[in-house]
Coordinates of C-alpha atoms and ligand atoms in Angstrom, one line a residue:
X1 CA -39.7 31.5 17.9
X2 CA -42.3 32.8 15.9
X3 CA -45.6 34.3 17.6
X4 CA -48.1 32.3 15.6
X5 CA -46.8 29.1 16.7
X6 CA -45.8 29.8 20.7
X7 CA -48.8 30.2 22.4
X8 CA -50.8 26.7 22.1
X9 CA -47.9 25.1 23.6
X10 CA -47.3 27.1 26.1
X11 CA -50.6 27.5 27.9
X12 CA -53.3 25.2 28.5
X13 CA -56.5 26.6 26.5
X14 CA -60.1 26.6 28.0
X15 CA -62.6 24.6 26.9
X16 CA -66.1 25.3 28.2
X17 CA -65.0 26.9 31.2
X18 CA -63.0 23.7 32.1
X19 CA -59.5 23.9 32.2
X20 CA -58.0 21.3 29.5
X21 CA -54.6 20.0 29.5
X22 CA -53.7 19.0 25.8
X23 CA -52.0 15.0 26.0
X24 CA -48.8 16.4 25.3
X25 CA -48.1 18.0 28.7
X26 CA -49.4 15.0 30.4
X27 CA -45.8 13.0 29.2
X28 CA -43.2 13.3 31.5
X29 CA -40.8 15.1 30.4
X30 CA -37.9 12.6 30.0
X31 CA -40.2 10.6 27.7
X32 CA -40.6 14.2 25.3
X33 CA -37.0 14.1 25.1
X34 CA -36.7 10.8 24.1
X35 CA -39.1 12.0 21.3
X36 CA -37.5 14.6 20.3
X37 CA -34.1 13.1 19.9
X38 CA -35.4 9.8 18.4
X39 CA -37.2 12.0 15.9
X40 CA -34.1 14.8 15.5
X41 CA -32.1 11.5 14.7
X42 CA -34.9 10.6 12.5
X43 CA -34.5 13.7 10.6
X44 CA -30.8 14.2 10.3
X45 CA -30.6 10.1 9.1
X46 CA -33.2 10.9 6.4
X47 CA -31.3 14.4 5.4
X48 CA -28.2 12.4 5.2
X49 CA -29.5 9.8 3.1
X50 CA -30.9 12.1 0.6
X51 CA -28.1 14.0 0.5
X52 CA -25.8 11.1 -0.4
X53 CA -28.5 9.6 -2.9
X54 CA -29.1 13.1 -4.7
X55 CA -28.1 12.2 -7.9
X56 CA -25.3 14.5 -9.7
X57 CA -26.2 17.1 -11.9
X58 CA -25.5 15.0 -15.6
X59 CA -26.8 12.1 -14.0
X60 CA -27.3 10.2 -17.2
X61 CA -23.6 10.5 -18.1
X62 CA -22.6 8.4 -14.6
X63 CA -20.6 5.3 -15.3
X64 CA -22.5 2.1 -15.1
X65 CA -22.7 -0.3 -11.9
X66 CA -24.8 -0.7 -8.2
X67 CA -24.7 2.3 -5.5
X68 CA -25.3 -1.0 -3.2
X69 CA -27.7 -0.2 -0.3
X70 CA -27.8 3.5 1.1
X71 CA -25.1 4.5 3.2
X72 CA -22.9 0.8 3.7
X73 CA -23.0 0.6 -0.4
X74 CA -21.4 -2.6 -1.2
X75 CA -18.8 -2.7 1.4
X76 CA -20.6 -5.9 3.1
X77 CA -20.2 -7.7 -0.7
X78 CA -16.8 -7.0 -1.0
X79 CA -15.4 -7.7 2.8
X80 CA -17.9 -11.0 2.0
X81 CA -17.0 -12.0 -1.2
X82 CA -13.2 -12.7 -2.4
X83 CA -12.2 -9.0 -3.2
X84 CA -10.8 -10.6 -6.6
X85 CA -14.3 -11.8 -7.8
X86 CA -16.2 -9.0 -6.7
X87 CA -14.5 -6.7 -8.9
X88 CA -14.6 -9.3 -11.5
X89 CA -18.1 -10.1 -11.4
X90 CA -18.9 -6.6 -11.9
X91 CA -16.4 -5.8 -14.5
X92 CA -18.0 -8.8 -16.4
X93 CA -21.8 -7.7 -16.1
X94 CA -20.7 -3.6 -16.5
X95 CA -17.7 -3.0 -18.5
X96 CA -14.4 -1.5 -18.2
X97 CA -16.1 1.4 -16.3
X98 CA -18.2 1.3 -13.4
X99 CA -19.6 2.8 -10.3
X100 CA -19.8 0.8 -7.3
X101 CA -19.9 2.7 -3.2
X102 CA -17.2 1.3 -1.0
X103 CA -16.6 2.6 2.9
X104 CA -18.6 5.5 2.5
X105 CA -17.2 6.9 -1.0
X106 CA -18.9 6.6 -4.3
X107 CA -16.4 5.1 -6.2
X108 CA -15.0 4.5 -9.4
X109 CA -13.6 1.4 -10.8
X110 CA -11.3 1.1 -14.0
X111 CA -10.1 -1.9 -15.7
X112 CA -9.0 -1.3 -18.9
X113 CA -5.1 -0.7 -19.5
X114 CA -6.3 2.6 -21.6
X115 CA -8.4 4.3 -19.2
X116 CA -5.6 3.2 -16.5
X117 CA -3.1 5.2 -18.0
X118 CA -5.2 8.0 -18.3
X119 CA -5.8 8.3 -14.7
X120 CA -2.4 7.9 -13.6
X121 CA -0.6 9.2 -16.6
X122 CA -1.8 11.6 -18.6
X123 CA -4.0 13.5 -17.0
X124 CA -2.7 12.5 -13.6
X125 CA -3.3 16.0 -12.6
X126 CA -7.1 15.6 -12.7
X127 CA -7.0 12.3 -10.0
X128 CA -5.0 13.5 -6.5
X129 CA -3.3 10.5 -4.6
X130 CA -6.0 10.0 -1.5
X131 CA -5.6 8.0 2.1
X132 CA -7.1 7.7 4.9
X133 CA -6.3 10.8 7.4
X134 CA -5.2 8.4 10.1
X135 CA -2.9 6.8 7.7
X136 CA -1.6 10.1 7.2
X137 CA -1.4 10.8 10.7
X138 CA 0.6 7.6 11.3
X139 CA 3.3 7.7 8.2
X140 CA 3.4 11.5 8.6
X141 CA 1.3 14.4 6.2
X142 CA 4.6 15.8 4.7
X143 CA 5.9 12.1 3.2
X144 CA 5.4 11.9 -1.0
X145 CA 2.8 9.9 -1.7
X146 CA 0.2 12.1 -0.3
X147 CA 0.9 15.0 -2.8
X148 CA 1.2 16.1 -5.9
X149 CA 2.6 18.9 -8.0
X150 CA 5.7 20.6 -7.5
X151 CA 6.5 19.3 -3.6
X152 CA 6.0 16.0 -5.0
X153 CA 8.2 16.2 -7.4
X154 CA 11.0 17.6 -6.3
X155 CA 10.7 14.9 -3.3
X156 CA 10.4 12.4 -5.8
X157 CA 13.4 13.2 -8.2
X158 CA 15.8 12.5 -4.8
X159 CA 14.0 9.4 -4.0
X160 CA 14.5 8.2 -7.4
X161 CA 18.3 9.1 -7.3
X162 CA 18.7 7.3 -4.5
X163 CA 17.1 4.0 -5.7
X164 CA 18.3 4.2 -9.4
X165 CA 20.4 1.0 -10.2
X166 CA 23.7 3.7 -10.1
X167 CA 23.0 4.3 -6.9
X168 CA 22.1 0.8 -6.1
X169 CA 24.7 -1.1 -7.8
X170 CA 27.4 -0.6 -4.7
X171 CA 24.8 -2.0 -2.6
X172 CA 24.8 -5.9 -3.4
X173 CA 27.5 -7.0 -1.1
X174 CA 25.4 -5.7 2.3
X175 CA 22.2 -6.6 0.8
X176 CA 23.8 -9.9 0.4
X177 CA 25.2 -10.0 4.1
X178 CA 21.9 -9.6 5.0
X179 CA 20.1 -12.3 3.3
X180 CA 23.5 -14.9 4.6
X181 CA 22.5 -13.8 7.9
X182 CA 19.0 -14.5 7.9
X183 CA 19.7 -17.6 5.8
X184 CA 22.2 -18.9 8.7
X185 CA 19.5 -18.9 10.9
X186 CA 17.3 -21.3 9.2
X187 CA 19.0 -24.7 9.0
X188 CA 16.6 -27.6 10.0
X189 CA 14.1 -25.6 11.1
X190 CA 9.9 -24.4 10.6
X191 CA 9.2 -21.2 10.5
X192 CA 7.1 -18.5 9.2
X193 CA 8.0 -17.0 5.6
X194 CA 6.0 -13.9 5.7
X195 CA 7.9 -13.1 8.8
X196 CA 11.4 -14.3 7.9
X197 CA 10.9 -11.9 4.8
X198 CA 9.8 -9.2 6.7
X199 CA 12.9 -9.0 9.1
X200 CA 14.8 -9.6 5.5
X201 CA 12.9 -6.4 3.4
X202 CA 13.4 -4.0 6.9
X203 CA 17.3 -4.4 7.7
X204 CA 17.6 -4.0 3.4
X205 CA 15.0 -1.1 3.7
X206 CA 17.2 0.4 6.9
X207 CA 20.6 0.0 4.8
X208 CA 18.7 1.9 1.8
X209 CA 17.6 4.8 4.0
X210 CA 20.5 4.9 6.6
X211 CA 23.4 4.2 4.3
X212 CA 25.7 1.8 5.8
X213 CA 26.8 4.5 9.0
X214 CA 26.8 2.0 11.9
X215 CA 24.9 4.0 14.7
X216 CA 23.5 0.6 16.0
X217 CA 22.0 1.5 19.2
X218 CA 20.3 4.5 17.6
X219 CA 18.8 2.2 14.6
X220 CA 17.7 -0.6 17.2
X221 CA 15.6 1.9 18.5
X222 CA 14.3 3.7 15.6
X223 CA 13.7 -0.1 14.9
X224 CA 11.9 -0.9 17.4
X225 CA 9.5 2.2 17.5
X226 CA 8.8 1.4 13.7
X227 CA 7.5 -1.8 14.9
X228 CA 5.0 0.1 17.4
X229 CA 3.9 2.5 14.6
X230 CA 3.2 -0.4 12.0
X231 CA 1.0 -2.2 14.6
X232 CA -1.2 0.9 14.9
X233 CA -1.3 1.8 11.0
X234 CA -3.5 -1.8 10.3
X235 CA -5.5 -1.0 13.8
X236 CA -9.1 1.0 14.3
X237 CA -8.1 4.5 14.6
X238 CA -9.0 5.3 17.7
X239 CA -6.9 7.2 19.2
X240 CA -7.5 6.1 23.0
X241 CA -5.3 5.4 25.8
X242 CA -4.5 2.0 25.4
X243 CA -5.4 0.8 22.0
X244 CA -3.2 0.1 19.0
X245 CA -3.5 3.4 17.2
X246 CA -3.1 5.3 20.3
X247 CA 0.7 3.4 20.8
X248 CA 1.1 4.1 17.3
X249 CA 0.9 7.8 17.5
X250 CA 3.1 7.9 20.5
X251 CA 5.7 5.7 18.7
X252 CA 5.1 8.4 15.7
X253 CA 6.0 11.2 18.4
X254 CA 9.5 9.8 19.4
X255 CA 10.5 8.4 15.9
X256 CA 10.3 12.1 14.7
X257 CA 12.4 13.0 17.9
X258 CA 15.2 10.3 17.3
X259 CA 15.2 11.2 13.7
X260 CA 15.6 14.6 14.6
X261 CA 18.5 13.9 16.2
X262 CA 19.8 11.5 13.9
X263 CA 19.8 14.2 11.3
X264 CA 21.4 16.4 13.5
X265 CA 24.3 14.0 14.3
X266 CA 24.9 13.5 10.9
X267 CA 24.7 17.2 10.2
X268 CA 26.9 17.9 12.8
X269 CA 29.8 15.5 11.9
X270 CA 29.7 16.5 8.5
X271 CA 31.0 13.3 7.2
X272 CA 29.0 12.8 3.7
X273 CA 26.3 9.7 4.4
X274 CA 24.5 7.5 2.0
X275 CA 21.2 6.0 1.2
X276 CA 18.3 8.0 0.9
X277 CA 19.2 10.4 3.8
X278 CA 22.6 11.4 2.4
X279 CA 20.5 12.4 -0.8
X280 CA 17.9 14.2 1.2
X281 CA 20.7 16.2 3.2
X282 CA 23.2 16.7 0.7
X283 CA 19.9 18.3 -1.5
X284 CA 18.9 20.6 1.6
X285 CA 22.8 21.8 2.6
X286 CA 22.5 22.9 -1.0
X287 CA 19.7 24.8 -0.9
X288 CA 20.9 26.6 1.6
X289 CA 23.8 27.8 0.4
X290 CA 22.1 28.6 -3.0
X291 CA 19.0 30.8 -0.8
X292 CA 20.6 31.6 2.2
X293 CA 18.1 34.0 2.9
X294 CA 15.1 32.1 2.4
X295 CA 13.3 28.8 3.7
X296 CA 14.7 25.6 2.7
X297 CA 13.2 24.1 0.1
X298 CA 13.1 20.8 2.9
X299 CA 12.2 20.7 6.1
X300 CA 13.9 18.1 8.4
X301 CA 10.1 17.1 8.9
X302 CA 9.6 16.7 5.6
X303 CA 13.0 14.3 5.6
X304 CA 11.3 12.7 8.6
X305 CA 8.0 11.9 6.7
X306 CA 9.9 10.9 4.2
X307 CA 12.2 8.5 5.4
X308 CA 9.5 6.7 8.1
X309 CA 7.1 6.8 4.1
X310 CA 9.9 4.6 2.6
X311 CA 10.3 2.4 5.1
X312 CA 6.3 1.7 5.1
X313 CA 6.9 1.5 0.7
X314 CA 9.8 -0.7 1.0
X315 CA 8.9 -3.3 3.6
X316 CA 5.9 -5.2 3.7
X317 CA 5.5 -5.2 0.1
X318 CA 9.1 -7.0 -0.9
X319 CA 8.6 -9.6 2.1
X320 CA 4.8 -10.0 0.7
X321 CA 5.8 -10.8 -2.8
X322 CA 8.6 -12.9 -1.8
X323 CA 6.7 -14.7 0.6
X324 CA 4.7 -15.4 -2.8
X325 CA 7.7 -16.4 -4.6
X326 CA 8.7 -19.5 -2.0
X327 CA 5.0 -20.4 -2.6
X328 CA 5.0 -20.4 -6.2
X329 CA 8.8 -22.2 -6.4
X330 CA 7.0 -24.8 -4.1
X331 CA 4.0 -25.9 -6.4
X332 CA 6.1 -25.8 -9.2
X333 CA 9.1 -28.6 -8.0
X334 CA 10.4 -28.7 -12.0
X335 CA 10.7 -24.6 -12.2
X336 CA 12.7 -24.6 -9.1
X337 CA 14.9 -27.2 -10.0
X338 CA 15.5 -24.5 -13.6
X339 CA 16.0 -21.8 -11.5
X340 CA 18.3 -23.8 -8.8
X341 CA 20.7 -24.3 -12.1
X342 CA 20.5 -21.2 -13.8
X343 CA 22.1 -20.0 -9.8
X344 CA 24.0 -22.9 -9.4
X345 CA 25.7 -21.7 -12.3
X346 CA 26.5 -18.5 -10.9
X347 CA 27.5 -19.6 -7.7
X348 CA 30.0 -21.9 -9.1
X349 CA 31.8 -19.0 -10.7
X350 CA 31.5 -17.2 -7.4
X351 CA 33.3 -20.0 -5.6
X352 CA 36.5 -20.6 -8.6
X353 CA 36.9 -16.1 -8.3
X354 CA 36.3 -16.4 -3.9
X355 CA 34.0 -13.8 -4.2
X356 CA 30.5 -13.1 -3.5
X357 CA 27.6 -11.5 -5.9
X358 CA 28.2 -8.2 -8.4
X359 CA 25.3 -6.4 -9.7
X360 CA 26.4 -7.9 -12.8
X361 CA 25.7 -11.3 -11.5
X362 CA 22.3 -10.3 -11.1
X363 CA 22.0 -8.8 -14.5
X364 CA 22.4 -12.6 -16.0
X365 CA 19.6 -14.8 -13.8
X366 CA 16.7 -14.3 -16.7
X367 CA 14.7 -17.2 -15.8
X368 CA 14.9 -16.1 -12.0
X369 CA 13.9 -12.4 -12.9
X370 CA 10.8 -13.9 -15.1
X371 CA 10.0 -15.9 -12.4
X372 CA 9.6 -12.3 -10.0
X373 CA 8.1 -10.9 -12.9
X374 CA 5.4 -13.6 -12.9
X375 CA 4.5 -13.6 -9.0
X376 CA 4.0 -9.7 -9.5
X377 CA 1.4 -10.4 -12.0
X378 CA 0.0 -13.7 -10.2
X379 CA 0.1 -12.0 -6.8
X380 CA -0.3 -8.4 -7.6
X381 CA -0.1 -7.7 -3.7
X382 CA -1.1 -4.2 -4.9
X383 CA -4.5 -4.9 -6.5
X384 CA -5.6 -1.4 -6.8
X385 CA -4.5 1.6 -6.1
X386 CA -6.7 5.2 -5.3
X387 CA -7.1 8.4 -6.6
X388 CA -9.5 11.1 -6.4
X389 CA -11.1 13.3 -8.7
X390 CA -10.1 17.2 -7.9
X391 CA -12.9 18.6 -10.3
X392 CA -16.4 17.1 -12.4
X393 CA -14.0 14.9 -15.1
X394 CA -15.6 14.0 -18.8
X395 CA -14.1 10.5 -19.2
X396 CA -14.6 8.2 -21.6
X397 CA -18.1 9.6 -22.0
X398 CA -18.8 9.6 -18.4
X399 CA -19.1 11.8 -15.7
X400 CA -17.2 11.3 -12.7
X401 CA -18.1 13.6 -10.5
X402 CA -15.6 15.5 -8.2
X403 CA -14.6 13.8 -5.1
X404 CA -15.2 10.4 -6.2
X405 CA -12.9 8.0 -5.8
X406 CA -11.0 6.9 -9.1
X407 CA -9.3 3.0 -8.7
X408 CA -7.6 1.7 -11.4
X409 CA -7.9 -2.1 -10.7
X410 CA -4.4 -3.5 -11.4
X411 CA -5.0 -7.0 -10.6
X412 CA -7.8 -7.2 -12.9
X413 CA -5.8 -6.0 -15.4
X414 CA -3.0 -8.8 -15.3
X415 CA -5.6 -11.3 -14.8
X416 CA -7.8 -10.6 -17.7
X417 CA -7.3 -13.4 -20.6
X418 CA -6.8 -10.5 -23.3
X419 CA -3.0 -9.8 -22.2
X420 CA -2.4 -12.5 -20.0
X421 CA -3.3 -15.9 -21.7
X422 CA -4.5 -18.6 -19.2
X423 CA -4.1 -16.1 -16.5
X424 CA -4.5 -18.1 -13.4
X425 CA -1.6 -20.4 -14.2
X426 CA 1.6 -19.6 -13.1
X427 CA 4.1 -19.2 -16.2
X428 CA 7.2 -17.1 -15.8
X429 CA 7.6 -18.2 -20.0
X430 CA 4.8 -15.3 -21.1
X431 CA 7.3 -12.8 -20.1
X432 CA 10.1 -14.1 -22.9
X433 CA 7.8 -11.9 -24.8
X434 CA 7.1 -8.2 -23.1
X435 CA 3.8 -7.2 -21.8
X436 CA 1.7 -5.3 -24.5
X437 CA 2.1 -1.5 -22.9
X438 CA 0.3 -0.7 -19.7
X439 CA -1.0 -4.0 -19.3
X440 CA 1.6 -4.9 -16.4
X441 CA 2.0 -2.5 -13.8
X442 CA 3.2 -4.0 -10.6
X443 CA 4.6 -0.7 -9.5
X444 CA 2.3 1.3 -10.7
X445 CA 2.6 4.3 -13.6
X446 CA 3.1 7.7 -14.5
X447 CA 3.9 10.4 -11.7
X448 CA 3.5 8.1 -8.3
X449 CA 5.1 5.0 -9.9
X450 CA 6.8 2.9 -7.4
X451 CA 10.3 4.3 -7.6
X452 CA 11.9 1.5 -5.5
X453 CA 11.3 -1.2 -8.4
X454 CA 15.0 -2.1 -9.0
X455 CA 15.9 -2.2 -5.3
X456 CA 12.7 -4.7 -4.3
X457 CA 14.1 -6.7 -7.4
X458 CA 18.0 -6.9 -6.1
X459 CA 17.2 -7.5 -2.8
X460 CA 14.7 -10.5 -4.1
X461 CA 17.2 -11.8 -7.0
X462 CA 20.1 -12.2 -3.7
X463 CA 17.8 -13.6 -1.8
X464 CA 16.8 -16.3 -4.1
X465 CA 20.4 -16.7 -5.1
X466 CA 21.4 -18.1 -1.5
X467 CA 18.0 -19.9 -0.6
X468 CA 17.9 -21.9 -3.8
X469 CA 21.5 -23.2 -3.7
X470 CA 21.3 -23.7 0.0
X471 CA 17.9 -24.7 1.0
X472 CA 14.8 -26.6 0.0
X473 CA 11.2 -26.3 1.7
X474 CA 8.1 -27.9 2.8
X475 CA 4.8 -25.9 3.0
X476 CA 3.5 -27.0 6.3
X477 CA -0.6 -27.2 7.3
X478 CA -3.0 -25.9 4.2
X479 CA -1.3 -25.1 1.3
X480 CA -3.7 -23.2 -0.4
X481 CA -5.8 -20.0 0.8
X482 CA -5.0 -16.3 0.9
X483 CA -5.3 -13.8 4.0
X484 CA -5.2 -10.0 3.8
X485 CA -2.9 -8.0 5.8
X486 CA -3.1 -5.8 4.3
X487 CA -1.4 -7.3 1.2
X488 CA -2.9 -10.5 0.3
X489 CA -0.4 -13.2 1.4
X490 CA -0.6 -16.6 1.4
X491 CA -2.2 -18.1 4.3
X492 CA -1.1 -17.6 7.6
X493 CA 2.0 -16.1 6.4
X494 CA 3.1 -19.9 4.7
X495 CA 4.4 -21.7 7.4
X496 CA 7.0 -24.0 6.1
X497 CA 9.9 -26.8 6.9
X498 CA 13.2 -25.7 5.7
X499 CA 16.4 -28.2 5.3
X500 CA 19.5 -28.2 3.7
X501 CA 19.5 -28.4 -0.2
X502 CA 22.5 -32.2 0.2
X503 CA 19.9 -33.9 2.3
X504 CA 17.1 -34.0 -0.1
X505 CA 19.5 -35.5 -3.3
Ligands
HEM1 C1 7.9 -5.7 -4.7 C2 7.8 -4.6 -4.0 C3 7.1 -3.4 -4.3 C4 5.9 -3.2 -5.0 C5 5.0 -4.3 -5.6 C6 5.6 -1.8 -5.0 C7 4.5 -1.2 -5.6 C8 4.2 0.1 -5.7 C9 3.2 0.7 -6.4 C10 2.1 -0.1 -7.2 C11 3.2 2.0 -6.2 C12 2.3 3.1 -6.9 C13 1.1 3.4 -6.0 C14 0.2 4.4 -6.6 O1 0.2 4.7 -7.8 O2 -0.7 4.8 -5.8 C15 4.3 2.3 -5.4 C16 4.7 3.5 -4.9 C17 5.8 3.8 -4.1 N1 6.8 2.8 -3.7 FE1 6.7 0.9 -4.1 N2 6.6 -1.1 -4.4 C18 7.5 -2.1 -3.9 C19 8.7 -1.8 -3.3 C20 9.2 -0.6 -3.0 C21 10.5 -0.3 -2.4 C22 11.5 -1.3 -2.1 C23 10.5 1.1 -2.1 C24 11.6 1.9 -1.6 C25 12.8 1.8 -1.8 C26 9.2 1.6 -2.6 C27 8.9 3.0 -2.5 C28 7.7 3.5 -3.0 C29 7.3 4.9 -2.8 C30 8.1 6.0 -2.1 C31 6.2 5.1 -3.6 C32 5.3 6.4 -3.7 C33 5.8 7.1 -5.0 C34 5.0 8.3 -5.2 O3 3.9 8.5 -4.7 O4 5.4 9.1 -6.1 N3 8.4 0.6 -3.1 N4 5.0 1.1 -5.1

């Protein structure tokens, strides 16, 4: 401490020969510290708040938009407000480009198809991929989406082999089992369609990532752990005995163990196996013999990460958009009745040949395909996605400084009236005609583009094969409305009747 400032506080100082006790020793002690931690808090509130509102060095150059109110931003406006308009309203009063704070990040927000493509295409390497660390924690750190540069892409060339339409194609018959033996268990029945697709989009995600080996007790419980983990990654992190997240990590624990073993089964019986693990095996057996002397390029934690990362990719986002579909084929009683013929037509070859689907079946269903096409746009269950900028990036004569969050707003994007006349009505028609370039990016673009596109379309094309020559369906309850979890969905998951297609005619 220094001298100069000790003493008065330390001794009582006289005062005509009387002893006087400055007030401040006369409050009990508890009360001081009260004081002093109200006003420390004071302090470090104040520090924090300046720090957060000191403006950037080239202020002027900042993008325009609201900061919101210090510290929450406009996080209360957009949980409030319908996340569509709020990014709407502001692209309407700002521009193309603008600054808004979100969850406790400055953020970015870009709407234009132009300054889209340059975050996520060409100078991709600017703008890293950025989540949540307990949505790390929970998928696992090593799986691809949470890198970039050379890891990434040598993970992402073999996930892209493995969901290329070669690699697909010998998949339609077990895809198609799959949807016959969900669709058995409908018959006369209510039920709920975000659900039903979700057991649908996991046992096609499980075929795609576990090949068609039949290990059934082992899957049933890598299945059932999955479910543990994906109830966690939606939950508060807080990783206490007890709550969601805290189940979540323990599922996360043994899911590593049983894949771990898994791999090593498979290793061991050195039969060759398919869907995404063959591909990641095969690629690390050859890198071993090519370096034996040095680490594999793949880890089996990095195949671990990245097959539980798939699964998460693959899942919720088909049986979302499908869910989406049913809705859609529901308002729209004359387009369903289109698409019923342009399948019925199909399946009456399929029934003169006694055989089920080809892939080149599903090559001719173009008003079915335009109709997926159209519920991506419509729906665009992804309606942003993240990025962050690794340096101070000049962009379009702004400054976004580094560390900012960078969204490029895709739903905006297919809902503004420049690309997408009328946007708000459904028309599956506007895609006879392709979308001017990087105005439609349901699965993204550039580096981290979604490179299970074909298989989320297969596995959607079978399914609406069966359901549309076999079924018809009654949205039960409130028709209309949209909940968020975490993909917008219609509401509560679209409850709906189902009954045999004869009975209706
Ligand atoms: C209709 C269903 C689907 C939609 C709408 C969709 C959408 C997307 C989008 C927009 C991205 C890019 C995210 C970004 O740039 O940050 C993406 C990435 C990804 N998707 Fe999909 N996806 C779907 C289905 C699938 C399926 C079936 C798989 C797996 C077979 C899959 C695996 C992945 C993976 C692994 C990535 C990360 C790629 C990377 O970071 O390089 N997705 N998806």
């Amino acid at each position: 401490m220094h001298p100069s400032l000790s003493p008065p506080l330390q001794q009582p100082f006289s005062n005509n020969g009387l002893q006087y006790q400055p007030r401040l020793l006369l409050i009990p002690a508890p009360l001081i510290l009260v004081i002093f931690i109200s006003l420390t808090t004071l302090f470090l509130v104040l520090l924090l708040l300046c720090l957060q509102w000191r403006q950037p060095r080239i202020h002027k150059r900042l993008p325009p938009g609201s900061m919101g109110w210090p510290y929450v931003g406009e996080t209360l406006k957009l949980y409030t407000e319908n996340p569509n308009s709020f990014f709407s309203h502001r692209q309407k009063r700002y521009g193309d480009i603008f600054k808004t704070h979100i969850l406790g990040c400055p953020c970015v927000m870009i709407s234009s198809p132009e300054a889209a493509r340059i975050v996520l295409v060409s100078r991709a390497h600017l703008f890293r991929p950025t989540y949540p660390t307990s949505k790390e924690k929970i998928i696992g750190p090593e799986a691809l989406f949470f890198h970039q540069g050379t890891y990434h892409s040598r993970v992402k060339k073999l996930v892209q082999a493995s969901f290329m339409p070669s690699a697909i194609k010998g998949s339609v018959s077990e895809i198609e089992n799959i949807a016959l033996r969900l669709l058995g268990t409908w018959k006369d029945t209510s039920l709920n369609t975000l659900q039903e697709m979700k057991k649908y989009a996991f046992d096609v995600a499980i075929i795609s990532v576990f090949g068609n080996n039949k290990e059934d007790l082992e899957m049933e419980g890598i299945k059932h752990l999955y479910q543990c983990l994906e109830k966690g990654y939606n939950s508060m992190p807080l990783d206490l005995p007890g709550t969601p997240f805290h189940k979540a990590m323990k599922a996360r624990r043994l899911l590593n163990e049983r894949l771990k073993r898994l791999i090593e089964k498979r290793r061991q019986s050195g039969e060759q196996s398919s869907g995404l693990l063959g591909v990641l095996l095969e690629a690390k057996a050859n890198d071993n013999k090519l370096n034996k002397d040095q680490e594999p390029m793949i880890s089996d934690s990095q195949i671990a990460d990245n097959i539980i990362g798939v699964i998460f990719a693959a899942h919720d986002t088909t049986a979302s958009v499908l869910t989406w579909i049913l809705k859609y084929l529901h308002d729209n009683p004359q387009l369903l009745e289109a698409v019923t013929r342009e399948q019925e037509g199909i399946r009456s070859k399929l029934l003169n040949a006694n055989r089920g689907l080809t892939w080149e079946d599903t090559r001719r269903m173009p008003l079915t395909s335009r109709v997926i096409q159209e519920t991506l746009r419509t729906a665009s269950i992804l309606s942003f996605t993240f990025r962050e900028a690794v340096e101070d990036v000049e962009f379009e004569g702004y400054l976004i400084p580094k560390g900012w969050k960078v969204l490029p707003l895709f739903r905006t994007i297919h809902h503004s009236p420049d690309f997408f006349p009328q946007p708000d009505k459904f028309d599956p028609s506007r895609f006879e005609v392709p979308p001017r370039p990087n105005t439609y990016m349901p699965f993204g673009n550039g580096v981290h583009s979604c490179p299970g596109s074909e298989l989320a379309k297969l596995e959607m094309l079978i399914f609406l094969h069966h359901l549309t020559t076999t079924y018809r369906w009654h949205v039960m309850g409130d028709a209309d409305g949209i909940q968020y979890g975490p993909f917008p969905v219609p509401k509560q998951g679209l409850p709906m009747r189902v009954m045999p297609k004869k009975k209706m005619t």
